């Protein structure tokens, strides 16, 4: 009975707050002469703060037009904005900036949804050793990471040298499908020097760029390495979950002036891979069995950073030179 009453109270509180919020919006419109969308666009700076407020306003609106505007086709955004302006009785000639601001926000909102679909498609596609394109990507990964070492055969223990678990990497891609391979190849190709350095450090952590004094100061006597490719697939899983949960909206809405793309996601993976590598060395785990603990601690740190509406994960390596911080 107590549980039922508690639930009933929560439901009543929800509807009361919703009613109160609608009344407040009505009063604000009468006082300012502007609808909520106008107030957000005129009073909030461009970037995640504005786009996320616009997204919430549209999604929570009682108007079907506004609710569905966050999921329209990119080609229909301009027409949708015209319909919104007409619905809200806003003259575009008097308020030209509103249309421009709404278009920028909708491009990001719709683009984020489409990015999730693109990433999910890659994740669901399994690695197929009979597919020449898949095989070519895998062999390129080896060439980018080990340019001076020929691969003796497709099935080889050499794959362990770049962090796969056995002599055939295809079995390691089961969890993340082609997405894991796409990300690893992107990192290895777009920022070869950094990727090769991270690989080398993962195999020989005491030979990393930390000086001897830094190693001694941090008491990094254990210097536990890790499997580069397997960790890359694991970090792909982290990036995927951050994307699907919406946590990466802050980052993408701050760095992509229009729709975030697959390249933005891959650049984010590169950043996470680079930062996790530094975090692993700083944590100095006792052994590889501590991987899950270190990964979870790293995940929480990234989420805390992304809770800041002004946050943009700022990569400092070649793979992400094209990122724009608005």
mmCIF file of C-alpha atoms in Angstrom:
data_model
loop_
_atom_site.group_PDB
_atom_site.id
_atom_site.type_symbol
_atom_site.label_atom_id
_atom_site.label_comp_id
_atom_site.label_asym_id
_atom_site.label_seq_id
_atom_site.Cartn_x
_atom_site.Cartn_y
_atom_site.Cartn_z
ATOM 1 C CA UNK A 1 0.000 0.000 0.000
ATOM 2 C CA UNK A 2 2.837 2.383 0.846
ATOM 3 C CA UNK A 3 4.455 1.623 -2.485
ATOM 4 C CA UNK A 4 1.192 2.383 -4.330
ATOM 5 C CA UNK A 5 0.718 5.674 -2.479
ATOM 6 C CA UNK A 6 4.290 6.668 -3.203
ATOM 7 C CA UNK A 7 3.804 5.976 -6.904
ATOM 8 C CA UNK A 8 0.498 7.876 -6.912
ATOM 9 C CA UNK A 9 2.196 10.852 -5.265
ATOM 10 C CA UNK A 10 5.011 10.817 -7.819
ATOM 11 C CA UNK A 11 2.535 10.691 -10.727
ATOM 12 C CA UNK A 12 0.520 13.574 -9.282
ATOM 13 C CA UNK A 13 3.688 15.569 -8.660
ATOM 14 C CA UNK A 14 4.804 14.987 -12.256
ATOM 15 C CA UNK A 15 1.538 16.270 -13.756
ATOM 16 C CA UNK A 16 1.452 19.172 -11.294
ATOM 17 C CA UNK A 17 4.977 20.236 -12.259
ATOM 18 C CA UNK A 18 4.146 19.830 -15.933
ATOM 19 C CA UNK A 19 1.031 22.004 -15.532
ATOM 20 C CA UNK A 20 3.003 24.572 -13.529
ATOM 21 C CA UNK A 21 5.720 24.660 -16.199
ATOM 22 C CA UNK A 22 3.172 25.279 -18.968
ATOM 23 C CA UNK A 23 1.643 28.105 -16.949
ATOM 24 C CA UNK A 24 5.095 29.620 -16.430
ATOM 25 C CA UNK A 25 5.823 29.413 -20.160
ATOM 26 C CA UNK A 26 2.510 31.147 -20.917
ATOM 27 C CA UNK A 27 3.299 33.951 -18.465
ATOM 28 C CA UNK A 28 6.846 34.362 -19.830
ATOM 29 C CA UNK A 29 5.523 34.653 -23.381
ATOM 30 C CA UNK A 30 3.039 37.338 -22.332
ATOM 31 C CA UNK A 31 5.713 39.271 -20.418
ATOM 32 C CA UNK A 32 8.508 39.069 -23.018
ATOM 33 C CA UNK A 33 6.502 38.780 -26.219
ATOM 34 C CA UNK A 34 8.697 35.827 -27.195
ATOM 35 C CA UNK A 35 8.072 32.089 -27.294
ATOM 36 C CA UNK A 36 10.386 29.659 -25.500
ATOM 37 C CA UNK A 37 12.361 28.907 -28.680
ATOM 38 C CA UNK A 38 13.046 32.619 -29.174
ATOM 39 C CA UNK A 39 14.126 33.085 -25.561
ATOM 40 C CA UNK A 40 16.549 30.168 -25.803
ATOM 41 C CA UNK A 41 18.077 31.299 -29.100
ATOM 42 C CA UNK A 42 18.447 34.934 -28.015
ATOM 43 C CA UNK A 43 19.616 34.319 -24.443
ATOM 44 C CA UNK A 44 21.850 31.246 -24.789
ATOM 45 C CA UNK A 45 25.206 31.160 -26.556
ATOM 46 C CA UNK A 46 25.697 28.774 -29.524
ATOM 47 C CA UNK A 47 26.857 25.257 -28.786
ATOM 48 C CA UNK A 48 25.681 22.467 -26.520
ATOM 49 C CA UNK A 49 23.883 24.759 -24.059
ATOM 50 C CA UNK A 50 21.618 26.176 -26.743
ATOM 51 C CA UNK A 51 21.122 23.006 -28.799
ATOM 52 C CA UNK A 52 20.264 20.824 -25.796
ATOM 53 C CA UNK A 53 17.738 23.377 -24.518
ATOM 54 C CA UNK A 54 16.155 23.595 -27.977
ATOM 55 C CA UNK A 55 16.036 19.793 -28.185
ATOM 56 C CA UNK A 56 14.308 19.539 -24.788
ATOM 57 C CA UNK A 57 11.831 22.286 -25.676
ATOM 58 C CA UNK A 58 10.894 20.642 -28.976
ATOM 59 C CA UNK A 59 10.671 17.137 -27.530
ATOM 60 C CA UNK A 60 8.510 18.201 -24.561
ATOM 61 C CA UNK A 61 6.189 20.409 -26.582
ATOM 62 C CA UNK A 62 2.487 19.547 -26.804
ATOM 63 C CA UNK A 63 2.643 20.338 -30.540
ATOM 64 C CA UNK A 64 3.095 17.294 -32.769
ATOM 65 C CA UNK A 65 4.994 19.411 -35.297
ATOM 66 C CA UNK A 66 7.574 20.443 -32.711
ATOM 67 C CA UNK A 67 7.855 16.926 -31.257
ATOM 68 C CA UNK A 68 8.588 15.352 -34.667
ATOM 69 C CA UNK A 69 10.953 18.121 -35.800
ATOM 70 C CA UNK A 70 13.861 16.469 -33.936
ATOM 71 C CA UNK A 71 13.634 13.398 -36.172
ATOM 72 C CA UNK A 72 12.936 14.824 -39.633
ATOM 73 C CA UNK A 73 15.122 14.101 -42.662
ATOM 74 C CA UNK A 74 17.989 16.621 -42.997
ATOM 75 C CA UNK A 75 16.566 17.776 -46.339
ATOM 76 C CA UNK A 76 13.285 18.674 -44.601
ATOM 77 C CA UNK A 77 14.830 20.878 -41.891
ATOM 78 C CA UNK A 78 14.384 24.144 -43.774
ATOM 79 C CA UNK A 79 10.699 23.449 -44.459
ATOM 80 C CA UNK A 80 10.212 22.332 -40.842
ATOM 81 C CA UNK A 81 11.619 25.627 -39.562
ATOM 82 C CA UNK A 82 9.227 27.540 -41.829
ATOM 83 C CA UNK A 83 6.337 25.510 -40.383
ATOM 84 C CA UNK A 84 7.515 26.189 -36.819
ATOM 85 C CA UNK A 85 7.774 29.919 -37.486
ATOM 86 C CA UNK A 86 4.268 29.897 -38.928
ATOM 87 C CA UNK A 87 2.895 27.886 -36.004
ATOM 88 C CA UNK A 88 4.487 30.275 -33.495
ATOM 89 C CA UNK A 89 3.335 33.311 -35.532
ATOM 90 C CA UNK A 90 6.902 34.591 -35.845
ATOM 91 C CA UNK A 91 7.699 36.898 -38.761
ATOM 92 C CA UNK A 92 10.978 35.665 -40.344
ATOM 93 C CA UNK A 93 11.684 39.122 -41.753
ATOM 94 C CA UNK A 94 11.603 40.661 -38.272
ATOM 95 C CA UNK A 95 13.377 37.666 -36.641
ATOM 96 C CA UNK A 96 15.872 36.442 -39.289
ATOM 97 C CA UNK A 97 18.398 35.214 -36.711
ATOM 98 C CA UNK A 98 15.882 32.815 -35.170
ATOM 99 C CA UNK A 99 15.605 30.761 -38.349
ATOM 100 C CA UNK A 100 19.397 30.572 -38.680
ATOM 101 C CA UNK A 101 19.834 29.520 -35.050
ATOM 102 C CA UNK A 102 17.055 26.917 -35.229
ATOM 103 C CA UNK A 103 18.532 25.465 -38.411
ATOM 104 C CA UNK A 104 21.959 25.079 -36.797
ATOM 105 C CA UNK A 105 20.412 23.377 -33.758
ATOM 106 C CA UNK A 106 18.222 21.023 -35.801
ATOM 107 C CA UNK A 107 21.145 20.038 -38.021
ATOM 108 C CA UNK A 108 23.040 18.975 -34.897
ATOM 109 C CA UNK A 109 20.048 17.232 -33.285
ATOM 110 C CA UNK A 110 19.023 15.318 -36.409
ATOM 111 C CA UNK A 111 22.669 14.644 -37.266
ATOM 112 C CA UNK A 112 23.299 13.096 -33.841
ATOM 113 C CA UNK A 113 20.367 10.716 -34.308
ATOM 114 C CA UNK A 114 21.604 9.764 -37.785
ATOM 115 C CA UNK A 115 25.115 9.246 -36.439
ATOM 116 C CA UNK A 116 23.786 6.742 -33.906
ATOM 117 C CA UNK A 117 22.116 4.863 -36.786
ATOM 118 C CA UNK A 118 25.344 4.850 -38.843
ATOM 119 C CA UNK A 119 27.449 3.665 -35.909
ATOM 120 C CA UNK A 120 24.885 1.006 -34.986
ATOM 121 C CA UNK A 121 24.911 -0.302 -38.562
ATOM 122 C CA UNK A 122 28.684 -0.792 -38.432
ATOM 123 C CA UNK A 123 28.489 -2.384 -34.995
ATOM 124 C CA UNK A 124 25.912 -4.900 -36.184
ATOM 125 C CA UNK A 125 27.879 -5.898 -39.284
ATOM 126 C CA UNK A 126 30.087 -8.881 -38.425
ATOM 127 C CA UNK A 127 33.608 -9.241 -39.736
ATOM 128 C CA UNK A 128 33.552 -11.552 -42.762
ATOM 129 C CA UNK A 129 36.850 -13.108 -43.810
ATOM 130 C CA UNK A 130 35.289 -13.907 -47.198
ATOM 131 C CA UNK A 131 34.660 -10.201 -47.808
ATOM 132 C CA UNK A 132 37.657 -8.690 -49.705
ATOM 133 C CA UNK A 133 36.937 -5.202 -48.293
ATOM 134 C CA UNK A 134 37.025 -6.472 -44.712
ATOM 135 C CA UNK A 135 40.253 -8.377 -45.349
ATOM 136 C CA UNK A 136 41.839 -5.361 -47.013
ATOM 137 C CA UNK A 137 41.032 -3.167 -44.009
ATOM 138 C CA UNK A 138 42.536 -5.698 -41.626
ATOM 139 C CA UNK A 139 45.748 -5.992 -43.641
ATOM 140 C CA UNK A 140 45.989 -2.207 -43.845
ATOM 141 C CA UNK A 141 45.756 -2.044 -40.066
ATOM 142 C CA UNK A 142 48.856 -4.228 -39.845
ATOM 143 C CA UNK A 143 50.721 -2.119 -42.424
ATOM 144 C CA UNK A 144 49.919 1.142 -40.629
ATOM 145 C CA UNK A 145 50.962 -0.179 -37.221
ATOM 146 C CA UNK A 146 53.940 -2.290 -38.337
ATOM 147 C CA UNK A 147 55.182 -0.615 -41.543
ATOM 148 C CA UNK A 148 58.630 -2.188 -41.339
ATOM 149 C CA UNK A 149 57.483 -5.716 -40.503
ATOM 150 C CA UNK A 150 55.866 -7.822 -43.260
ATOM 151 C CA UNK A 151 52.968 -10.054 -42.213
ATOM 152 C CA UNK A 152 54.090 -13.601 -42.973
ATOM 153 C CA UNK A 153 50.578 -14.970 -43.513
ATOM 154 C CA UNK A 154 46.942 -14.026 -42.965
ATOM 155 C CA UNK A 155 46.622 -16.583 -40.161
ATOM 156 C CA UNK A 156 49.606 -15.880 -37.967
ATOM 157 C CA UNK A 157 50.715 -15.484 -34.373
ATOM 158 C CA UNK A 158 52.118 -12.135 -35.493
ATOM 159 C CA UNK A 159 48.681 -10.599 -34.881
ATOM 160 C CA UNK A 160 49.428 -10.847 -31.158
ATOM 161 C CA UNK A 161 52.166 -8.246 -31.710
ATOM 162 C CA UNK A 162 49.510 -5.568 -32.247
ATOM 163 C CA UNK A 163 47.295 -6.825 -29.449
ATOM 164 C CA UNK A 164 44.937 -9.447 -30.863
ATOM 165 C CA UNK A 165 44.306 -12.562 -28.807
ATOM 166 C CA UNK A 166 45.075 -15.276 -31.347
ATOM 167 C CA UNK A 167 46.288 -15.996 -34.843
ATOM 168 C CA UNK A 168 43.061 -14.794 -36.516
ATOM 169 C CA UNK A 169 41.773 -11.325 -35.470
ATOM 170 C CA UNK A 170 38.280 -11.919 -36.872
ATOM 171 C CA UNK A 171 37.232 -13.638 -33.635
ATOM 172 C CA UNK A 172 38.054 -10.495 -31.624
ATOM 173 C CA UNK A 173 35.618 -8.325 -33.577
ATOM 174 C CA UNK A 174 32.492 -10.197 -32.453
ATOM 175 C CA UNK A 175 31.400 -7.690 -29.814
ATOM 176 C CA UNK A 176 31.760 -4.477 -31.837
ATOM 177 C CA UNK A 177 31.603 -5.870 -35.365
ATOM 178 C CA UNK A 178 33.180 -3.764 -38.102
ATOM 179 C CA UNK A 179 33.021 -0.675 -35.898
ATOM 180 C CA UNK A 180 36.051 -1.846 -33.928
ATOM 181 C CA UNK A 181 38.083 -2.386 -37.094
ATOM 182 C CA UNK A 182 36.985 0.959 -38.584
ATOM 183 C CA UNK A 183 38.112 2.809 -35.468
ATOM 184 C CA UNK A 184 41.438 1.016 -35.138
ATOM 185 C CA UNK A 185 42.282 1.588 -38.803
ATOM 186 C CA UNK A 186 41.248 5.251 -38.574
ATOM 187 C CA UNK A 187 43.567 5.823 -35.613
ATOM 188 C CA UNK A 188 46.446 3.910 -37.208
ATOM 189 C CA UNK A 189 46.080 5.695 -40.557
ATOM 190 C CA UNK A 190 45.165 9.265 -39.569
ATOM 191 C CA UNK A 191 47.675 9.553 -36.745
ATOM 192 C CA UNK A 192 50.211 6.860 -37.493
ATOM 193 C CA UNK A 193 52.978 8.265 -35.271
ATOM 194 C CA UNK A 194 50.752 8.462 -32.184
ATOM 195 C CA UNK A 195 49.165 5.057 -32.839
ATOM 196 C CA UNK A 196 52.569 3.409 -33.257
ATOM 197 C CA UNK A 197 53.816 5.095 -30.083
ATOM 198 C CA UNK A 198 50.786 3.912 -28.095
ATOM 199 C CA UNK A 199 51.287 0.397 -29.479
ATOM 200 C CA UNK A 200 54.967 0.447 -28.511
ATOM 201 C CA UNK A 201 54.160 1.738 -25.020
ATOM 202 C CA UNK A 202 51.478 -0.919 -24.537
ATOM 203 C CA UNK A 203 54.090 -3.597 -25.268
ATOM 204 C CA UNK A 204 56.968 -1.911 -23.403
ATOM 205 C CA UNK A 205 55.396 0.567 -20.938
ATOM 206 C CA UNK A 206 58.694 1.413 -19.226
ATOM 207 C CA UNK A 207 59.968 2.696 -22.564
ATOM 208 C CA UNK A 208 57.164 5.239 -22.867
ATOM 209 C CA UNK A 209 57.699 8.993 -23.010
ATOM 210 C CA UNK A 210 57.706 9.288 -19.209
ATOM 211 C CA UNK A 211 61.184 10.205 -17.986
ATOM 212 C CA UNK A 212 63.032 8.000 -15.515
ATOM 213 C CA UNK A 213 62.421 10.576 -12.763
ATOM 214 C CA UNK A 214 58.671 10.537 -13.499
ATOM 215 C CA UNK A 215 58.598 6.750 -13.334
ATOM 216 C CA UNK A 216 60.342 6.821 -9.952
ATOM 217 C CA UNK A 217 58.162 9.663 -8.645
ATOM 218 C CA UNK A 218 54.999 7.790 -9.584
ATOM 219 C CA UNK A 219 56.509 4.480 -8.416
ATOM 220 C CA UNK A 220 55.700 2.899 -11.743
ATOM 221 C CA UNK A 221 57.855 -0.129 -11.057
ATOM 222 C CA UNK A 222 55.290 -2.645 -12.238
ATOM 223 C CA UNK A 223 54.760 -1.081 -15.694
ATOM 224 C CA UNK A 224 51.960 -3.402 -16.780
ATOM 225 C CA UNK A 225 51.221 -3.295 -20.508
ATOM 226 C CA UNK A 226 48.030 -4.241 -22.341
ATOM 227 C CA UNK A 227 46.795 -5.660 -25.660
ATOM 228 C CA UNK A 228 46.532 -2.671 -28.011
ATOM 229 C CA UNK A 229 43.887 -4.038 -30.415
ATOM 230 C CA UNK A 230 41.720 -5.580 -27.691
ATOM 231 C CA UNK A 231 41.787 -2.347 -25.695
ATOM 232 C CA UNK A 232 40.954 -0.447 -28.900
ATOM 233 C CA UNK A 233 37.850 -2.582 -29.356
ATOM 234 C CA UNK A 234 36.998 -2.041 -25.675
ATOM 235 C CA UNK A 235 37.381 1.742 -26.034
ATOM 236 C CA UNK A 236 35.165 1.503 -29.131
ATOM 237 C CA UNK A 237 32.529 -0.022 -26.854
ATOM 238 C CA UNK A 238 32.994 2.886 -24.441
ATOM 239 C CA UNK A 239 32.628 5.476 -27.226
ATOM 240 C CA UNK A 240 29.561 3.656 -28.568
ATOM 241 C CA UNK A 241 27.817 3.669 -25.180
ATOM 242 C CA UNK A 242 28.657 7.328 -24.609
ATOM 243 C CA UNK A 243 27.100 8.098 -27.990
ATOM 244 C CA UNK A 244 23.922 6.044 -27.527
ATOM 245 C CA UNK A 245 23.354 7.312 -23.978
ATOM 246 C CA UNK A 246 23.513 10.903 -25.214
ATOM 247 C CA UNK A 247 26.577 11.740 -23.110
ATOM 248 C CA UNK A 248 28.524 12.771 -26.223
ATOM 249 C CA UNK A 249 25.939 15.399 -27.189
ATOM 250 C CA UNK A 250 27.853 17.987 -25.159
ATOM 251 C CA UNK A 251 31.040 17.286 -27.083
ATOM 252 C CA UNK A 252 29.522 17.022 -30.569
ATOM 253 C CA UNK A 253 27.221 20.017 -30.186
ATOM 254 C CA UNK A 254 30.243 22.093 -29.177
ATOM 255 C CA UNK A 255 32.634 20.980 -31.920
ATOM 256 C CA UNK A 256 30.433 20.234 -34.954
ATOM 257 C CA UNK A 257 28.959 23.452 -36.423
ATOM 258 C CA UNK A 258 26.406 21.332 -38.289
ATOM 259 C CA UNK A 259 25.613 17.605 -38.240
ATOM 260 C CA UNK A 260 28.141 15.399 -36.410
ATOM 261 C CA UNK A 261 29.449 12.670 -38.720
ATOM 262 C CA UNK A 262 31.156 9.290 -38.491
ATOM 263 C CA UNK A 263 34.504 11.094 -38.790
ATOM 264 C CA UNK A 264 33.695 13.083 -35.642
ATOM 265 C CA UNK A 265 32.945 9.805 -33.840
ATOM 266 C CA UNK A 266 36.213 8.251 -35.016
ATOM 267 C CA UNK A 267 38.153 11.360 -33.984
ATOM 268 C CA UNK A 268 36.543 11.046 -30.557
ATOM 269 C CA UNK A 269 37.663 7.410 -30.423
ATOM 270 C CA UNK A 270 41.238 8.524 -31.178
ATOM 271 C CA UNK A 271 41.058 11.010 -28.325
ATOM 272 C CA UNK A 272 39.670 8.413 -25.905
ATOM 273 C CA UNK A 273 42.314 5.896 -26.957
ATOM 274 C CA UNK A 274 45.077 8.427 -26.413
ATOM 275 C CA UNK A 275 43.704 9.574 -23.054
ATOM 276 C CA UNK A 276 43.071 6.033 -21.789
ATOM 277 C CA UNK A 277 46.673 5.134 -22.582
ATOM 278 C CA UNK A 278 47.936 7.999 -20.405
ATOM 279 C CA UNK A 279 45.384 7.160 -17.718
ATOM 280 C CA UNK A 280 46.485 3.500 -17.658
ATOM 281 C CA UNK A 281 50.125 4.450 -17.131
ATOM 282 C CA UNK A 282 49.227 6.971 -14.430
ATOM 283 C CA UNK A 283 47.056 4.410 -12.606
ATOM 284 C CA UNK A 284 49.937 1.910 -12.667
ATOM 285 C CA UNK A 285 47.746 -1.200 -12.116
ATOM 286 C CA UNK A 286 49.088 -4.246 -10.305
ATOM 287 C CA UNK A 287 48.258 -6.516 -13.237
ATOM 288 C CA UNK A 288 46.025 -6.781 -16.299
ATOM 289 C CA UNK A 289 43.206 -8.138 -14.121
ATOM 290 C CA UNK A 290 42.687 -4.562 -12.944
ATOM 291 C CA UNK A 291 41.677 -3.483 -16.450
ATOM 292 C CA UNK A 292 37.943 -3.303 -15.701
ATOM 293 C CA UNK A 293 38.548 -1.184 -12.602
ATOM 294 C CA UNK A 294 40.764 1.248 -14.503
ATOM 295 C CA UNK A 295 38.364 1.384 -17.449
ATOM 296 C CA UNK A 296 35.390 2.135 -15.183
ATOM 297 C CA UNK A 297 37.315 4.882 -13.407
ATOM 298 C CA UNK A 298 38.269 6.348 -16.783
ATOM 299 C CA UNK A 299 34.643 6.154 -17.993
ATOM 300 C CA UNK A 300 33.420 8.061 -14.942
ATOM 301 C CA UNK A 301 36.032 10.742 -15.482
ATOM 302 C CA UNK A 302 34.967 11.251 -19.101
ATOM 303 C CA UNK A 303 31.281 11.393 -18.110
ATOM 304 C CA UNK A 304 32.049 14.029 -15.466
ATOM 305 C CA UNK A 305 33.806 16.104 -18.095
ATOM 306 C CA UNK A 306 30.892 15.757 -20.514
ATOM 307 C CA UNK A 307 28.420 16.976 -17.895
ATOM 308 C CA UNK A 308 29.886 20.440 -18.357
ATOM 309 C CA UNK A 309 27.766 22.077 -21.123
ATOM 310 C CA UNK A 310 30.818 23.999 -22.335
ATOM 311 C CA UNK A 311 32.912 20.852 -22.617
ATOM 312 C CA UNK A 312 34.572 19.811 -25.833
ATOM 313 C CA UNK A 313 36.992 16.911 -25.704
ATOM 314 C CA UNK A 314 39.933 18.700 -27.283
ATOM 315 C CA UNK A 315 42.202 16.266 -29.115
ATOM 316 C CA UNK A 316 45.794 17.365 -29.497
ATOM 317 C CA UNK A 317 46.930 15.004 -32.226
ATOM 318 C CA UNK A 318 46.753 14.967 -36.022
ATOM 319 C CA UNK A 319 43.643 12.802 -36.333
ATOM 320 C CA UNK A 320 41.449 15.610 -35.026
ATOM 321 C CA UNK A 321 42.949 18.779 -36.433
ATOM 322 C CA UNK A 322 39.693 19.534 -38.212
ATOM 323 C CA UNK A 323 37.603 19.809 -35.053
ATOM 324 C CA UNK A 324 36.033 23.199 -34.443
ATOM 325 C CA UNK A 325 35.357 24.442 -30.940
ATOM 326 C CA UNK A 326 32.392 26.829 -31.208
#
